[in-house]
Coordinates of C-alpha atoms in Angstrom, one line a residue:
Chain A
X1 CA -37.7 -23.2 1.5
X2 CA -34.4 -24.6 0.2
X3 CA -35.5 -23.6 -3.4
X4 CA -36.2 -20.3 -2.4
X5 CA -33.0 -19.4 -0.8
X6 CA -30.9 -20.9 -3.7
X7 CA -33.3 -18.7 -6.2
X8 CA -32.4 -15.8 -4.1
X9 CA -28.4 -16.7 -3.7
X10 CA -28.8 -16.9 -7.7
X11 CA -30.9 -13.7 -8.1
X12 CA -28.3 -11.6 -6.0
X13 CA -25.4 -13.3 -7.9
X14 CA -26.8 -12.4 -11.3
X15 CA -27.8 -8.6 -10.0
X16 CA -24.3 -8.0 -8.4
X17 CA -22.4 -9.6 -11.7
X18 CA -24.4 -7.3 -14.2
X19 CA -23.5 -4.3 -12.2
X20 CA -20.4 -4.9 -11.9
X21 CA -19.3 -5.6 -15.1
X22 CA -19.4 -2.9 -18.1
X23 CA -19.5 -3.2 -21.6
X24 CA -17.0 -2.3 -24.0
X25 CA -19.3 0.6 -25.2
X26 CA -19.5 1.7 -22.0
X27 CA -16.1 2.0 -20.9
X28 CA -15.4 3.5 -24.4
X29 CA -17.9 6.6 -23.2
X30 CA -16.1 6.8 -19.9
X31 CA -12.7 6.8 -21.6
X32 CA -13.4 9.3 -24.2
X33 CA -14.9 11.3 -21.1
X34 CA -11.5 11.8 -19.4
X35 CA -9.4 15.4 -20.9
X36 CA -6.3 17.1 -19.3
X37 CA -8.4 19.5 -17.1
X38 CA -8.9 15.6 -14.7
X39 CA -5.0 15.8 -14.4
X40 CA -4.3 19.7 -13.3
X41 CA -3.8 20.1 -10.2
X42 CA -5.4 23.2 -9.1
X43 CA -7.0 25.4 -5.6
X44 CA -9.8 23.2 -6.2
X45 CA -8.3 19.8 -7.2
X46 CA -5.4 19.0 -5.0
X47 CA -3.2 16.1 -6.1
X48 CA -5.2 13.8 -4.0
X49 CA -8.2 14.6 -5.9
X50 CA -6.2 14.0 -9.3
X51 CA -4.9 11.2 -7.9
X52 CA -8.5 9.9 -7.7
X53 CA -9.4 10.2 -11.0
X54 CA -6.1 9.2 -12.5
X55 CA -6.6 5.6 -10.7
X56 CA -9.7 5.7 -12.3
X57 CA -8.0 5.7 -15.7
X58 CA -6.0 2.8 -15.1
X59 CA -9.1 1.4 -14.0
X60 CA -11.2 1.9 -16.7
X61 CA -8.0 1.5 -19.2
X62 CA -7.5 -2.6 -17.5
X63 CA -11.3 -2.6 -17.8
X64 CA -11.2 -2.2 -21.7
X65 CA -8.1 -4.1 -22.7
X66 CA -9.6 -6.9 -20.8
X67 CA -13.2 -6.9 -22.2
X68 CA -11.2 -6.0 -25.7
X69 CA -8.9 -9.2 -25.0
X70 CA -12.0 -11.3 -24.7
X71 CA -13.8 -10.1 -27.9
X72 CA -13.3 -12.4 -30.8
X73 CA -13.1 -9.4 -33.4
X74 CA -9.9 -7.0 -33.1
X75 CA -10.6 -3.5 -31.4
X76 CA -11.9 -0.6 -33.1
X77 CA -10.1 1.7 -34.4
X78 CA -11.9 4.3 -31.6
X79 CA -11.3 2.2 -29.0
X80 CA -7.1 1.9 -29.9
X81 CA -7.2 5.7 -29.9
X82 CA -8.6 6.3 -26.4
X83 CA -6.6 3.8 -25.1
X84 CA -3.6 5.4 -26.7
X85 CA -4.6 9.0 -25.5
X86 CA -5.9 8.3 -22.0
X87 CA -2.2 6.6 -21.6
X88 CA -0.7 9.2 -22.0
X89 CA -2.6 11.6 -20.0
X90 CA -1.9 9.6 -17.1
X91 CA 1.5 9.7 -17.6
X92 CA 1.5 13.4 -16.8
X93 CA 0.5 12.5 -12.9
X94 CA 1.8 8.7 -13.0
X95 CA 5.2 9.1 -13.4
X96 CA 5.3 5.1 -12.5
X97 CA 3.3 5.1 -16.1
X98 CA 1.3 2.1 -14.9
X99 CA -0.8 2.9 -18.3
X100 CA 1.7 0.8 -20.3
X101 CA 1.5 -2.0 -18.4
X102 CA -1.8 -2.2 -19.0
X103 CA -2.2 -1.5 -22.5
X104 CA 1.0 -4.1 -23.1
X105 CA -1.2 -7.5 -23.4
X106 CA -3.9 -6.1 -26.2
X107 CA -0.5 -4.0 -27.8
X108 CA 1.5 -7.2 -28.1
X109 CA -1.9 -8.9 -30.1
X110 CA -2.5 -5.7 -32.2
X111 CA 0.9 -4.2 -32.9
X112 CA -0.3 -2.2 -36.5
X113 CA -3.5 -1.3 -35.4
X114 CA -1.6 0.5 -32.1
X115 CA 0.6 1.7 -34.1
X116 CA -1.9 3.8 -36.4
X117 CA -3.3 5.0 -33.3
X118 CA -0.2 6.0 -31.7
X119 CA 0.4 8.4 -35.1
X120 CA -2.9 10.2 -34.2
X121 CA -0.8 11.6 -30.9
X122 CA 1.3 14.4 -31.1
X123 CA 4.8 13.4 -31.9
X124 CA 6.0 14.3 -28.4
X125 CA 3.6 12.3 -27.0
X126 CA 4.3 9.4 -29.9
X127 CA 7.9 9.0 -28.7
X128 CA 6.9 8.8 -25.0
X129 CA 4.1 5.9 -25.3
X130 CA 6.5 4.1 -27.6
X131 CA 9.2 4.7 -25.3
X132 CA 7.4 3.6 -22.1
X133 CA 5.7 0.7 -24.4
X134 CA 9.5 -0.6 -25.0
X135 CA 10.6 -0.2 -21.3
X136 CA 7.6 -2.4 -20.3
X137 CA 8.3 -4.9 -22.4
X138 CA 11.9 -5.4 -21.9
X139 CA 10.7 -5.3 -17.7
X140 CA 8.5 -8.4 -18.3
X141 CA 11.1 -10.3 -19.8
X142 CA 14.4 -9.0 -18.0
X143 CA 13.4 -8.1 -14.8
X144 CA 13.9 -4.1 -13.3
X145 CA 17.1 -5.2 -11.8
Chain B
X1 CA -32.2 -26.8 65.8
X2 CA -33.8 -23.4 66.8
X3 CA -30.4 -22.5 68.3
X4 CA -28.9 -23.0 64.7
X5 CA -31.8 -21.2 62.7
X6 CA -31.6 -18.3 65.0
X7 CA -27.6 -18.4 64.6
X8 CA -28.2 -18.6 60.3
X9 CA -30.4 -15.4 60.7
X10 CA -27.9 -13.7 63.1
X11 CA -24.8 -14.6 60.4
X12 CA -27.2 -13.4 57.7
X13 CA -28.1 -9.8 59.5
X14 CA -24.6 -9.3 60.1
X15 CA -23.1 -10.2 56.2
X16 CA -26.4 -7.8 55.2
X17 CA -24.3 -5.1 57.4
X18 CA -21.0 -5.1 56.2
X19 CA -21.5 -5.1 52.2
X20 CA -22.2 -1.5 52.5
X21 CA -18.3 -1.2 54.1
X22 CA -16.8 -3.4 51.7
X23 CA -18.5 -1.6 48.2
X24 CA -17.0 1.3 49.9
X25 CA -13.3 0.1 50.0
X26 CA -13.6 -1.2 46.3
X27 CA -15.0 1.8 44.7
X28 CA -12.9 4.8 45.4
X29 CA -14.3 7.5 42.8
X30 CA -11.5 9.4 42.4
X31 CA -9.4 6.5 41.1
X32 CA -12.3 4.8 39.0
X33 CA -11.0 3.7 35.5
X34 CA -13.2 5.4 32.1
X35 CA -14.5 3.0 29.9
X36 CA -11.5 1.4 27.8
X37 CA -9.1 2.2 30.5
X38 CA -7.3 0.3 32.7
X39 CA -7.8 1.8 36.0
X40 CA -4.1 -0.2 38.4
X41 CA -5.5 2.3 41.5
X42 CA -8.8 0.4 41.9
X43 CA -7.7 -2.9 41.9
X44 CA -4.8 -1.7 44.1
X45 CA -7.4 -1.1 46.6
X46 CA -8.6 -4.7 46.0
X47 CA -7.6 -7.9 47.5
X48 CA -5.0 -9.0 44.8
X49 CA -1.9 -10.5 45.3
X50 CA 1.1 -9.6 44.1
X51 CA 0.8 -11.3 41.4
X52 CA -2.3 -10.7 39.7
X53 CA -0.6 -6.9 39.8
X54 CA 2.5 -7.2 38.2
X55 CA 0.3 -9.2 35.6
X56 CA -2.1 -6.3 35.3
X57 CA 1.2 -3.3 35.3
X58 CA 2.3 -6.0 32.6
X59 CA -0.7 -5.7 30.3
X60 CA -0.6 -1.6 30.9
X61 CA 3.2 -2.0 29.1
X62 CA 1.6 -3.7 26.3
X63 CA -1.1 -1.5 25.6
X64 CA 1.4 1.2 25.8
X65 CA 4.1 0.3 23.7
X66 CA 1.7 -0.2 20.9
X67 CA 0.4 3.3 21.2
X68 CA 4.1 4.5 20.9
X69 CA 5.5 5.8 17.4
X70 CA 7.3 3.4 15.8
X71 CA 9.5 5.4 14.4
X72 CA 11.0 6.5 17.8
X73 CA 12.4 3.4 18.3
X74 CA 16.1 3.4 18.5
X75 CA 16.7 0.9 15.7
X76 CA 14.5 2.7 13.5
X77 CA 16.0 5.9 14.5
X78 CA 19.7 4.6 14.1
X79 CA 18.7 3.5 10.5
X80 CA 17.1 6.4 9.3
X81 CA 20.3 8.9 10.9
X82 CA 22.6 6.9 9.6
X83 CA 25.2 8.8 7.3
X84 CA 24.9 5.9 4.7
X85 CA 21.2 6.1 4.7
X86 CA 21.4 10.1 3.8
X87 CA 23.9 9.2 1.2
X88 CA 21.7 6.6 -0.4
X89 CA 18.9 8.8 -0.1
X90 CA 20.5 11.8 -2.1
X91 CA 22.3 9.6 -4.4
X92 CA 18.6 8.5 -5.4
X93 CA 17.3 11.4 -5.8
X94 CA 20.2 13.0 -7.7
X95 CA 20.1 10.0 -10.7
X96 CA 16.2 10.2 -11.0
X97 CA 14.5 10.3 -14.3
X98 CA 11.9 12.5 -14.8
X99 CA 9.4 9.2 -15.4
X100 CA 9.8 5.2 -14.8
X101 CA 12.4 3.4 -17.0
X102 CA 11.2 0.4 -15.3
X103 CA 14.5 -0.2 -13.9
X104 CA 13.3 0.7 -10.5
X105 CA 15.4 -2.3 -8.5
X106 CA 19.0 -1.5 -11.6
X107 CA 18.6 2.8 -9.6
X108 CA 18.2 1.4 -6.3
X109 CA 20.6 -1.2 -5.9
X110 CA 23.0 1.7 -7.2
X111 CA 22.0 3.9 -4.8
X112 CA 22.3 1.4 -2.0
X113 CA 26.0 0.8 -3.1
X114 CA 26.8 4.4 -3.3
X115 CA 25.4 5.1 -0.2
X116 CA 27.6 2.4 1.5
X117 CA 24.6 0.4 2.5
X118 CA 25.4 -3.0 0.7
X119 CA 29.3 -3.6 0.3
X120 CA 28.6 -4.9 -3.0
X121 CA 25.9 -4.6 -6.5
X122 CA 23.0 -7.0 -5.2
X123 CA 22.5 -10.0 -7.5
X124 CA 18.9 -9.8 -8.0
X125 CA 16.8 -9.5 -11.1
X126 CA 13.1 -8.7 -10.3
X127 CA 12.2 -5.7 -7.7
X128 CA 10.2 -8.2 -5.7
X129 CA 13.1 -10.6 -4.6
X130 CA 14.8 -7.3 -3.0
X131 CA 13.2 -8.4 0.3
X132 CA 15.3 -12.0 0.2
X133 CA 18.3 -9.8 -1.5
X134 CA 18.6 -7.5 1.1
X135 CA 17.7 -10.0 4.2
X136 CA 21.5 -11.2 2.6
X137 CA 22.8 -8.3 3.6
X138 CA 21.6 -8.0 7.0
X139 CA 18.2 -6.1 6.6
X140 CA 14.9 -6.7 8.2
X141 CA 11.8 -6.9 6.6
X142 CA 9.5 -4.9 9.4
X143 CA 5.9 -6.2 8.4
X144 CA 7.3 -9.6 9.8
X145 CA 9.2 -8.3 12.7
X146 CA 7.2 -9.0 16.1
X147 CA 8.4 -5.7 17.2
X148 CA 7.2 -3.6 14.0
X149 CA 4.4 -5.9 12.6
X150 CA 1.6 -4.3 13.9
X151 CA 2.5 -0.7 13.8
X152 CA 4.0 -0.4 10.3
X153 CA 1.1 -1.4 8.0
X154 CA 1.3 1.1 4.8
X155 CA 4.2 3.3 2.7
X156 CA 3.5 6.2 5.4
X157 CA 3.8 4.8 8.2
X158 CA 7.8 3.5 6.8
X159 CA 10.5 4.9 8.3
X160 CA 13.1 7.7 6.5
X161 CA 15.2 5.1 4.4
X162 CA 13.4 2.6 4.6
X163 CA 13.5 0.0 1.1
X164 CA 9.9 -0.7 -0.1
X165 CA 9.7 -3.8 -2.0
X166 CA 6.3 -4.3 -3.8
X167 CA 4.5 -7.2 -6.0
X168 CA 1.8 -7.0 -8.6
X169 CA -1.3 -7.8 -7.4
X170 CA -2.9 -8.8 -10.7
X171 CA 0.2 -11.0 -12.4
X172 CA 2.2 -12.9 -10.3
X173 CA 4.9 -12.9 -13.2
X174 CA 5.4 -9.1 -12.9
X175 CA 8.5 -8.1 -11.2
X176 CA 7.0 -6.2 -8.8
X177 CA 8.3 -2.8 -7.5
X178 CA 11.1 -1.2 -5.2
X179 CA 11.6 2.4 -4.4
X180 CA 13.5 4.2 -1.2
X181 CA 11.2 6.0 1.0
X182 CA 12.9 9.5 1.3
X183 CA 11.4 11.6 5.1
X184 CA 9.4 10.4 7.6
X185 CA 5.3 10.4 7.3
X186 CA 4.0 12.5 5.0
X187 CA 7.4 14.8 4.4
X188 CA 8.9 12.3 2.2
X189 CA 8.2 10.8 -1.2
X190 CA 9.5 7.5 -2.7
X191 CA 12.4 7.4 -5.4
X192 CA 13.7 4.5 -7.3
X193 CA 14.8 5.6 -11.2
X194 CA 11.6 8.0 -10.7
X195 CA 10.3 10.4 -7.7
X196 CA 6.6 9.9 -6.7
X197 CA 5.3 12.1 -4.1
X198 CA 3.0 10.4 -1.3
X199 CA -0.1 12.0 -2.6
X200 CA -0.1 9.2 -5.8
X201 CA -0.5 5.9 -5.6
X202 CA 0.8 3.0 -7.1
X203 CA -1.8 1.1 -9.2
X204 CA -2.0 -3.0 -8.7
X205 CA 0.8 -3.2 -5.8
X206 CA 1.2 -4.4 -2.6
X207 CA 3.5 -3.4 -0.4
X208 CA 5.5 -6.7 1.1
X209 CA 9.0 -5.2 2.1
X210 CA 9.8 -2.3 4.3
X211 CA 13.5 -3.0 5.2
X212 CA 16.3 -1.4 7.3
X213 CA 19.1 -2.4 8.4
X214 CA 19.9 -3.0 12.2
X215 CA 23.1 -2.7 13.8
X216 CA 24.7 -0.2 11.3

């Protein structure tokens, strides 16, 4: 009886943890998903509703850099350039530009590699990641005070 | 020992006779209490002493008060009147950037200086020691106050003015957040060096400061 119920606690564990958890493929396909049309605020998506789906950005953005963290091979070249472009779609809603916070541990590990894919932006876009990317990392180590 | 039987049946008849009088005098139906209420009439009609109903009046004060709007409470209402609150208010709002510097606490601590809240720059470094910063300057935190603990839970139910001092959820080594909450409910938004309306949310915060200041 005992060995039954610890089979099951370990069955449930193991079904719960594989839903849970995506692949970096995976969140690549949900990132690569998102366009400006999930952040405009229209009659039939009301700020709330954006509001929504830009939280599930971030999400999916933390998702990625973590699984990308944990990889032993640097992130692909794709992967850099959703990250980069998703960011900055969120920034048009997020004015907090949570995005950057985020993207700033994997950044910090591949600084060239981010780099190329920040040049894929358009340059109006460029100077606001890089500026929000600077802010960031001057907050982590001076404070906001 | 027949006397006493037929004496126990006689006592018996007669209690029989009187419960009908008695549920009478303790259900009155046009004072009966709905479910969830507390109904002082019926047990009026009871026989409790005095003290059992000022306890009860008691508990009916309670259950009140926390039904009552927080925000008509006349320290709240002080605060958020307060010429030095408006002034802090639209000093924020007139030095916003159009999108976070991340110097949320440097704009704020500004403001509250302009405004004539603080009498001097707060020493501070990271948004999330703004609660102990501010406690130094005679403000309240009101998610620990007895009063206002278990009515103001979230950002909306703040008051106008009222500092909100945030911490990362996911890294404890983040500086947290701090923003100025700028109308009551709904009406308002939040400003710190950047506006956010309440319809967006802040990702990986908590909310662990709502401060006023009492007294002002």
């Amino acid at each position: 009886m005992k060995k039954l119920f610890l089979f099951s606690v370990i069955a449930i564990q193991f079904l719960c943890s594989t839903a849970q958890t995506a692949t970096l493929s995976e969140v690549l396909v949900r990132l690569k998903q998102y366009s400006v049309k999930d952040i405009e605020v229209t009659k039939n998506q009301p700020p709330k509703e954006v509001n929504k789906k830009v939280q599930r950005m971030l999400s999916d953005l933390e998702v990625s850099v973590e699984l990308s963290l944990k990889e032993k091979n640097p992130p692909t070249e794709q992967m850099l350039k959703e990250l980069v472009r998703v960011s900055v779609l969120t920034f048009k809603f997020d004015h907090s530009q949570a995005a950057t916070e985020l993207i700033l541990p994997l950044y910090n590990k591949n600084q060239k590699a981010f780099e190329k894919a920040i040049r894929t932006l358009p340059k109006k876009e460029q100077e606001e990641l890089r500026k929000s990317i600077k802010n960031t990392s001057r907050e982590m180590i001076e404070g906001n005070g | 020992m027949g006397y006493s039987k037929l004496l126990k049946v006689i006592c018996f008849f007669l209690h029989l006779a009187s419960l009908p009088a008695n549920a009478q005098s303790t259900q009155n139906p046009k004072t009966a209490a709905t479910e969830g209420q507390t109904c002082v009439g019926c047990y009026k009609q009871n026989a409790l002493g005095p003290k059992a109903l000022d306890m009860l009046n008691n508990i009916n004060e309670v259950v009140l008060s926390n039904k009552q709007d927080p925000t008509q409470h006349p320290a709240i209402l002080a605060y958020s009147q307060n010429i030095s609150v408006i002034r802090t208010i639209n000093h924020a709002l007139k030095h916003k950037k159009p999108s976070s510097e991340k110097l949320c606490y440097r704009y704020v601590k500004r403001a509250l200086k302009a405004g004539g809240l603080v009498d001097e720059y707060l020493p501070g470094v990271p948004a999330k020691e703004g609660i102990k910063d501010l406690k130094g300057k005679g403000f309240i935190n009101l998610l620990e106050d007895p009063r206002f603990k278990n009515q103001i839970k979230t950002t909306e139910d703040a008051p106008k003015g009222a500092i909100l001092v945030y911490r990362n959820t996911k890294d404890s080594k983040h500086p947290g957040h701090i923003e100025i909450k700028t109308d009551w409910g709904q009406r308002g938004g939040y400003v710190s060096d950047f506006y956010r309306s309440t319809e967006t949310t802040l990702y990986n915060r908590e909310l662990i400061g709502v401060m006023i200041k009492e007294n002002l």
